[in-house]
Amino acid sequence: MSFSATEATFEGFRLVRRNPLALVAWALLYAVVSVASLFAMSRAVGPLIRVTEMAEAMEGVTSPPQADVAALFQAMGEVFLNMGWLFPLSIVVGAMLAAAVARGVLTPNAGGFGYLKLGMDEVRVFVVTLVLSLLSMVLLMLLVFAVGIAAGIAQASGTGIAVLAAVIVGLAGAALAIWLAVRLCLAVPITVAEKRIAIFDSFAVTRGRFWPLLGMIILTGVMVIIIGVLSSIITMPLGLMSGLEPWSFGSGSTDIEAMQARFDLSNPWVIASAVVEAVVYALTVGVLYAPFAAAYRDITGWGAPAPTA
């Protein structure tokens, strides 16, 4: 079937244009996560600062007092209790959004508010994403290990050939990682379309289309960057209008009240920033995920009427 990398890149915008409520649904879903994160962070700021201060106080101490160690673990426990539930929530929301975008591209007439559902599709998407993430981590560790060995040999020998060999190993590893990422990039759309866990089926679908798919991925990345830059024109003024001073944990600031104010849900500008960020994130999700579902649809002819005799 016909596949155009450029056409697939803009599928997210077409999806939102066909169903504007999808963008609203995704933004509302992310807004819930965003507000929950603000609430959790406001509760965790104090324990986080105490953990940082205790850890710094123990630096260089061979045998810190048992009471100090117990206090450190207690503060770390408070941080976990306040923020630990955000991780599984983000996993569920991520799976829901990935499945929803794929569903919106592959089955535009599917029900649900913004194609959002919570069922076996989402479970399968989570499993596929988890497996691919673990494979990526293993590949990255192997790549770092191989480059480290090659660099060590090059440094020990001190010859130009050995240095060149180390560079070649690094480039070959990076090329392999890119090749695998492209060949596996349609795993989620296949999983949603065929309603089964399909991790390596992407190899068959992407065979012979590496370069167009790589071009699509690059163009999609450019679009995401553009959205981020343009959205900052709105989000930065909102941050300034909140009247709060910027801070970071690395700046040395320990003003707990000032840090908690950054997540104060009673400040309307904090809420406004969260809403705008939710809309931007929702659009980014659509632009980022939809091209892969469109690529699967166009390559396989998914949803096209069967030819008549």
Short mmCIF file of C-alpha atoms in Angstrom, two decimals:
data_model
loop_
_atom_site.label_atom_id
_atom_site.label_comp_id
_atom_site.label_asym_id
_atom_site.label_seq_id
_atom_site.Cartn_x
_atom_site.Cartn_y
_atom_site.Cartn_z
CA MET A 1 0.00 0.00 0.00
CA SER A 2 1.00 3.63 -0.44
CA PHE A 3 2.81 5.22 2.48
CA SER A 4 3.95 8.85 2.65
CA ALA A 5 6.13 9.93 5.54
CA THR A 6 5.04 13.55 5.16
CA GLU A 7 1.35 12.68 5.14
CA ALA A 8 1.71 10.46 8.19
CA THR A 9 3.55 13.19 10.09
CA PHE A 10 0.50 15.47 10.05
CA GLU A 11 -1.99 12.75 11.02
CA GLY A 12 -2.19 14.09 14.59
CA PHE A 13 -3.44 17.47 13.37
CA ARG A 14 -5.96 15.77 11.08
CA LEU A 15 -7.17 13.60 13.96
CA VAL A 16 -7.78 16.66 16.16
CA ARG A 17 -9.49 18.48 13.29
CA ARG A 18 -11.83 15.52 12.68
CA ASN A 19 -12.66 15.20 16.36
CA PRO A 20 -11.83 18.33 18.38
CA LEU A 21 -13.41 16.75 21.44
CA ALA A 22 -10.57 14.25 21.42
CA LEU A 23 -8.15 17.06 22.27
CA VAL A 24 -10.51 18.20 25.04
CA ALA A 25 -10.71 14.67 26.45
CA TRP A 26 -6.95 14.15 26.41
CA ALA A 27 -6.37 17.57 27.97
CA LEU A 28 -8.89 16.88 30.74
CA LEU A 29 -7.29 13.54 31.47
CA TYR A 30 -3.83 15.06 31.67
CA ALA A 31 -5.16 18.00 33.69
CA VAL A 32 -6.31 15.55 36.36
CA VAL A 33 -2.81 14.10 36.49
CA SER A 34 -1.28 17.59 36.52
CA VAL A 35 -3.44 18.82 39.39
CA ALA A 36 -2.77 15.59 41.28
CA SER A 37 0.97 16.14 40.74
CA LEU A 38 0.73 19.71 42.04
CA PHE A 39 -1.06 18.47 45.14
CA ALA A 40 1.46 15.69 45.71
CA MET A 41 4.45 17.99 45.19
CA SER A 42 3.04 20.57 47.61
CA ARG A 43 2.86 17.83 50.24
CA ALA A 44 6.29 16.40 49.40
CA VAL A 45 8.35 19.60 49.33
CA GLY A 46 9.02 19.63 53.06
CA PRO A 47 10.12 15.96 53.28
CA LEU A 48 12.19 16.36 50.10
CA ILE A 49 14.12 19.25 51.58
CA ARG A 50 14.65 17.38 54.83
CA VAL A 51 15.96 14.36 52.92
CA THR A 52 18.37 16.61 51.01
CA GLU A 53 19.61 18.34 54.16
CA MET A 54 20.03 15.07 56.07
CA ALA A 55 21.89 13.43 53.20
CA GLU A 56 24.23 16.42 52.92
CA ALA A 57 24.85 16.35 56.68
CA MET A 58 25.85 12.69 56.49
CA GLU A 59 28.34 13.18 53.66
CA GLY A 60 31.80 12.17 54.81
CA VAL A 61 30.48 10.62 58.02
CA THR A 62 31.74 7.04 58.31
CA SER A 63 29.23 5.86 60.92
CA PRO A 64 26.29 8.27 61.22
CA PRO A 65 24.16 7.98 64.37
CA GLN A 66 21.37 5.41 64.12
CA ALA A 67 18.81 8.07 65.02
CA ASP A 68 19.89 10.21 62.03
CA VAL A 69 19.66 7.24 59.66
CA ALA A 70 16.19 6.40 60.98
CA ALA A 71 15.09 10.03 60.53
CA LEU A 72 16.40 10.00 56.95
CA PHE A 73 14.46 6.85 56.09
CA GLN A 74 11.36 8.27 57.75
CA ALA A 75 11.58 11.41 55.61
CA MET A 76 12.13 9.29 52.49
CA GLY A 77 9.03 7.30 53.44
CA GLU A 78 7.01 10.52 53.66
CA VAL A 79 8.17 11.48 50.17
CA PHE A 80 7.15 8.07 48.84
CA LEU A 81 3.73 8.21 50.52
CA ASN A 82 3.07 11.65 49.03
CA MET A 83 4.34 10.93 45.52
CA GLY A 84 4.57 7.17 45.05
CA TRP A 85 1.01 6.86 43.73
CA LEU A 86 1.77 9.25 40.85
CA PHE A 87 3.93 6.69 39.05
CA PRO A 88 1.24 4.02 38.55
CA LEU A 89 -1.25 6.78 37.70
CA SER A 90 1.05 8.12 34.98
CA ILE A 91 1.49 4.59 33.60
CA VAL A 92 -2.27 4.08 33.32
CA VAL A 93 -2.81 7.50 31.73
CA GLY A 94 0.07 6.96 29.29
CA ALA A 95 -1.38 3.63 28.15
CA MET A 96 -4.84 5.17 27.80
CA LEU A 97 -3.57 8.04 25.67
CA ALA A 98 -1.40 5.86 23.43
CA ALA A 99 -4.29 3.47 22.82
CA ALA A 100 -6.76 6.33 22.31
CA VAL A 101 -4.65 8.01 19.62
CA ALA A 102 -4.08 4.73 17.79
CA ARG A 103 -7.81 3.94 18.06
CA GLY A 104 -8.72 7.38 16.72
CA VAL A 105 -6.54 6.89 13.65
CA LEU A 106 -7.36 3.25 12.93
CA THR A 107 -11.05 3.21 13.91
CA PRO A 108 -12.35 6.81 13.72
CA ASN A 109 -15.89 5.67 14.47
CA ALA A 110 -14.91 4.04 17.74
CA GLY A 111 -16.88 5.15 20.75
CA GLY A 112 -15.66 6.77 23.92
CA PHE A 113 -14.97 10.36 24.85
CA GLY A 114 -11.89 11.18 22.81
CA TYR A 115 -11.50 7.44 22.07
CA LEU A 116 -10.54 6.99 25.72
CA LYS A 117 -11.23 3.65 27.32
CA LEU A 118 -9.78 1.52 30.08
CA GLY A 119 -9.73 -2.13 29.07
CA MET A 120 -7.61 -4.87 27.58
CA ASP A 121 -6.30 -2.64 24.79
CA GLU A 122 -4.69 -0.45 27.40
CA VAL A 123 -3.32 -3.46 29.27
CA ARG A 124 -1.77 -4.82 26.08
CA VAL A 125 -0.31 -1.41 25.19
CA PHE A 126 1.24 -1.20 28.65
CA VAL A 127 2.80 -4.66 28.31
CA VAL A 128 4.22 -3.87 24.87
CA THR A 129 5.57 -0.50 26.04
CA LEU A 130 7.12 -2.07 29.14
CA VAL A 131 8.83 -4.83 27.13
CA LEU A 132 10.17 -2.37 24.57
CA SER A 133 11.42 -0.08 27.35
CA LEU A 134 13.25 -2.98 29.02
CA LEU A 135 14.78 -4.02 25.69
CA SER A 136 15.92 -0.44 25.14
CA MET A 137 17.56 -0.35 28.57
CA VAL A 138 19.36 -3.64 27.93
CA LEU A 139 20.52 -2.46 24.52
CA LEU A 140 21.75 0.83 25.98
CA MET A 141 23.72 -0.96 28.69
CA LEU A 142 25.29 -3.31 26.13
CA LEU A 143 26.15 -0.34 23.92
CA VAL A 144 27.77 1.56 26.79
CA PHE A 145 29.66 -1.59 27.80
CA ALA A 146 30.94 -2.19 24.25
CA VAL A 147 31.98 1.45 23.79
CA GLY A 148 33.68 1.44 27.21
CA ILE A 149 35.71 -1.65 26.32
CA ALA A 150 36.67 -0.21 22.93
CA ALA A 151 37.63 3.12 24.51
CA GLY A 152 39.71 1.35 27.17
CA ILE A 153 41.57 -0.64 24.53
CA ALA A 154 42.14 2.50 22.48
CA GLN A 155 43.48 4.39 25.50
CA ALA A 156 45.76 1.51 26.48
CA SER A 157 47.22 1.07 23.00
CA GLY A 158 47.39 4.76 22.18
CA THR A 159 47.33 4.03 18.46
CA GLY A 160 45.24 5.86 15.90
CA ILE A 161 43.78 2.61 14.58
CA ALA A 162 42.50 1.63 18.03
CA VAL A 163 40.89 5.05 18.51
CA LEU A 164 39.28 4.78 15.09
CA ALA A 165 38.01 1.31 16.00
CA ALA A 166 36.44 2.68 19.21
CA VAL A 167 34.68 5.42 17.22
CA ILE A 168 33.43 2.86 14.71
CA VAL A 169 32.09 0.66 17.51
CA GLY A 170 30.23 3.62 18.99
CA LEU A 171 28.75 4.67 15.65
CA ALA A 172 27.81 1.08 14.80
CA GLY A 173 26.04 0.72 18.14
CA ALA A 174 24.14 3.96 17.65
CA ALA A 175 23.16 2.88 14.12
CA LEU A 176 21.93 -0.46 15.44
CA ALA A 177 19.85 1.26 18.12
CA ILE A 178 18.26 3.58 15.54
CA TRP A 179 17.58 0.67 13.20
CA LEU A 180 15.87 -1.34 15.93
CA ALA A 181 13.83 1.66 17.09
CA VAL A 182 12.52 2.24 13.57
CA ARG A 183 11.80 -1.44 12.92
CA LEU A 184 9.87 -1.74 16.22
CA CYS A 185 8.07 1.61 16.04
CA LEU A 186 4.73 0.15 14.90
CA ALA A 187 4.33 -2.29 17.79
CA VAL A 188 1.69 -0.23 19.60
CA PRO A 189 -0.55 0.41 16.55
CA ILE A 190 -0.40 -3.29 15.63
CA THR A 191 -1.32 -4.21 19.22
CA VAL A 192 -4.34 -1.90 19.21
CA ALA A 193 -5.47 -2.81 15.68
CA GLU A 194 -5.16 -6.58 16.04
CA LYS A 195 -6.09 -6.70 19.75
CA ARG A 196 -3.16 -8.86 20.74
CA ILE A 197 0.29 -8.33 22.18
CA ALA A 198 2.44 -7.76 19.11
CA ILE A 199 5.99 -6.80 20.01
CA PHE A 200 8.08 -8.09 17.13
CA ASP A 201 5.37 -8.14 14.43
CA SER A 202 6.53 -4.65 13.56
CA PHE A 203 9.57 -6.14 11.82
CA ALA A 204 7.40 -7.65 9.09
CA VAL A 205 5.34 -4.49 8.57
CA THR A 206 8.34 -2.16 8.42
CA ARG A 207 10.40 -4.35 6.11
CA GLY A 208 11.69 -2.30 3.17
CA ARG A 209 10.41 0.99 4.62
CA PHE A 210 13.20 1.93 7.01
CA TRP A 211 14.13 5.25 5.42
CA PRO A 212 10.58 6.61 4.98
CA LEU A 213 9.78 5.68 8.57
CA LEU A 214 13.00 7.28 9.83
CA GLY A 215 12.08 10.43 7.92
CA MET A 216 8.62 10.36 9.49
CA ILE A 217 10.13 10.05 12.97
CA ILE A 218 12.49 12.96 12.35
CA LEU A 219 9.69 15.16 10.98
CA THR A 220 7.50 14.24 13.93
CA GLY A 221 10.27 15.20 16.34
CA VAL A 222 10.61 18.56 14.59
CA MET A 223 6.87 19.15 14.93
CA VAL A 224 6.98 18.35 18.65
CA ILE A 225 9.87 20.80 19.13
CA ILE A 226 7.95 23.52 17.29
CA ILE A 227 4.89 22.94 19.48
CA GLY A 228 7.07 23.18 22.57
CA VAL A 229 8.67 26.43 21.46
CA LEU A 230 5.37 28.04 20.50
CA SER A 231 3.65 26.92 23.70
CA SER A 232 6.40 28.50 25.79
CA ILE A 233 5.22 31.87 24.48
CA ILE A 234 2.05 31.28 26.50
CA THR A 235 3.32 29.27 29.46
CA MET A 236 6.23 31.58 30.35
CA PRO A 237 4.05 34.71 30.81
CA LEU A 238 1.62 32.68 32.92
CA GLY A 239 4.50 31.65 35.15
CA LEU A 240 5.57 35.27 35.54
CA MET A 241 2.01 36.45 36.20
CA SER A 242 1.75 34.00 39.08
CA GLY A 243 3.96 36.40 41.01
CA LEU A 244 6.15 33.61 42.31
CA GLU A 245 9.92 33.55 42.21
CA PRO A 246 11.51 30.71 40.23
CA TRP A 247 13.37 28.14 42.29
CA SER A 248 15.01 24.79 41.99
CA PHE A 249 16.26 22.21 44.42
CA GLY A 250 19.75 22.73 43.08
CA SER A 251 19.78 26.44 43.81
CA GLY A 252 20.38 26.03 47.53
CA SER A 253 16.99 27.47 48.46
CA THR A 254 15.39 25.88 51.53
CA ASP A 255 12.36 28.17 51.87
CA ILE A 256 9.67 25.52 52.21
CA GLU A 257 6.80 28.02 52.06
CA ALA A 258 8.13 29.55 48.84
CA MET A 259 8.52 26.13 47.26
CA GLN A 260 5.06 25.02 48.33
CA ALA A 261 3.64 28.20 46.81
CA ARG A 262 4.81 26.97 43.40
CA PHE A 263 2.21 24.19 43.72
CA ASP A 264 -0.50 26.18 45.52
CA LEU A 265 -3.81 25.17 43.92
CA SER A 266 -5.50 28.26 45.37
CA ASN A 267 -3.38 30.45 43.07
CA PRO A 268 -5.44 30.90 39.85
CA TRP A 269 -2.30 31.42 37.78
CA VAL A 270 -0.95 28.05 38.89
CA ILE A 271 -4.22 26.46 37.76
CA ALA A 272 -4.12 28.43 34.49
CA SER A 273 -0.59 27.21 33.80
CA ALA A 274 -1.63 23.63 34.52
CA VAL A 275 -4.59 23.91 32.13
CA VAL A 276 -2.49 25.37 29.32
CA GLU A 277 0.18 22.73 29.84
CA ALA A 278 -2.53 20.05 29.71
CA VAL A 279 -3.77 21.32 26.35
CA VAL A 280 -0.23 21.51 24.99
CA TYR A 281 0.55 18.03 26.25
CA ALA A 282 -2.64 16.64 24.71
CA LEU A 283 -1.77 18.14 21.33
CA THR A 284 1.79 16.87 21.64
CA VAL A 285 0.55 13.36 22.38
CA GLY A 286 -1.64 13.43 19.28
CA VAL A 287 1.13 14.75 17.05
CA LEU A 288 3.65 12.28 18.49
CA TYR A 289 1.61 9.06 18.46
CA ALA A 290 -0.72 9.44 15.48
CA PRO A 291 1.94 9.18 12.73
CA PHE A 292 2.81 5.62 13.76
CA ALA A 293 -0.81 4.49 13.62
CA ALA A 294 -1.17 6.24 10.25
CA ALA A 295 1.96 4.50 8.99
CA TYR A 296 0.56 1.11 9.98
CA ARG A 297 -2.79 1.93 8.39
CA ASP A 298 -1.25 3.10 5.11
CA ILE A 299 1.32 0.32 4.84
CA THR A 300 -1.13 -2.50 5.52
CA GLY A 301 -4.26 -0.94 4.06
CA TRP A 302 -5.98 -1.28 7.41
CA GLY A 303 -9.66 -0.40 7.19
CA ALA A 304 -9.68 -0.20 3.39
CA PRO A 305 -12.61 -1.99 1.73
CA ALA A 306 -11.76 -5.39 0.31
CA PRO A 307 -11.50 -5.39 -3.49
CA THR A 308 -14.51 -6.88 -5.26
CA ALA A 309 -14.20 -9.44 -8.02
#
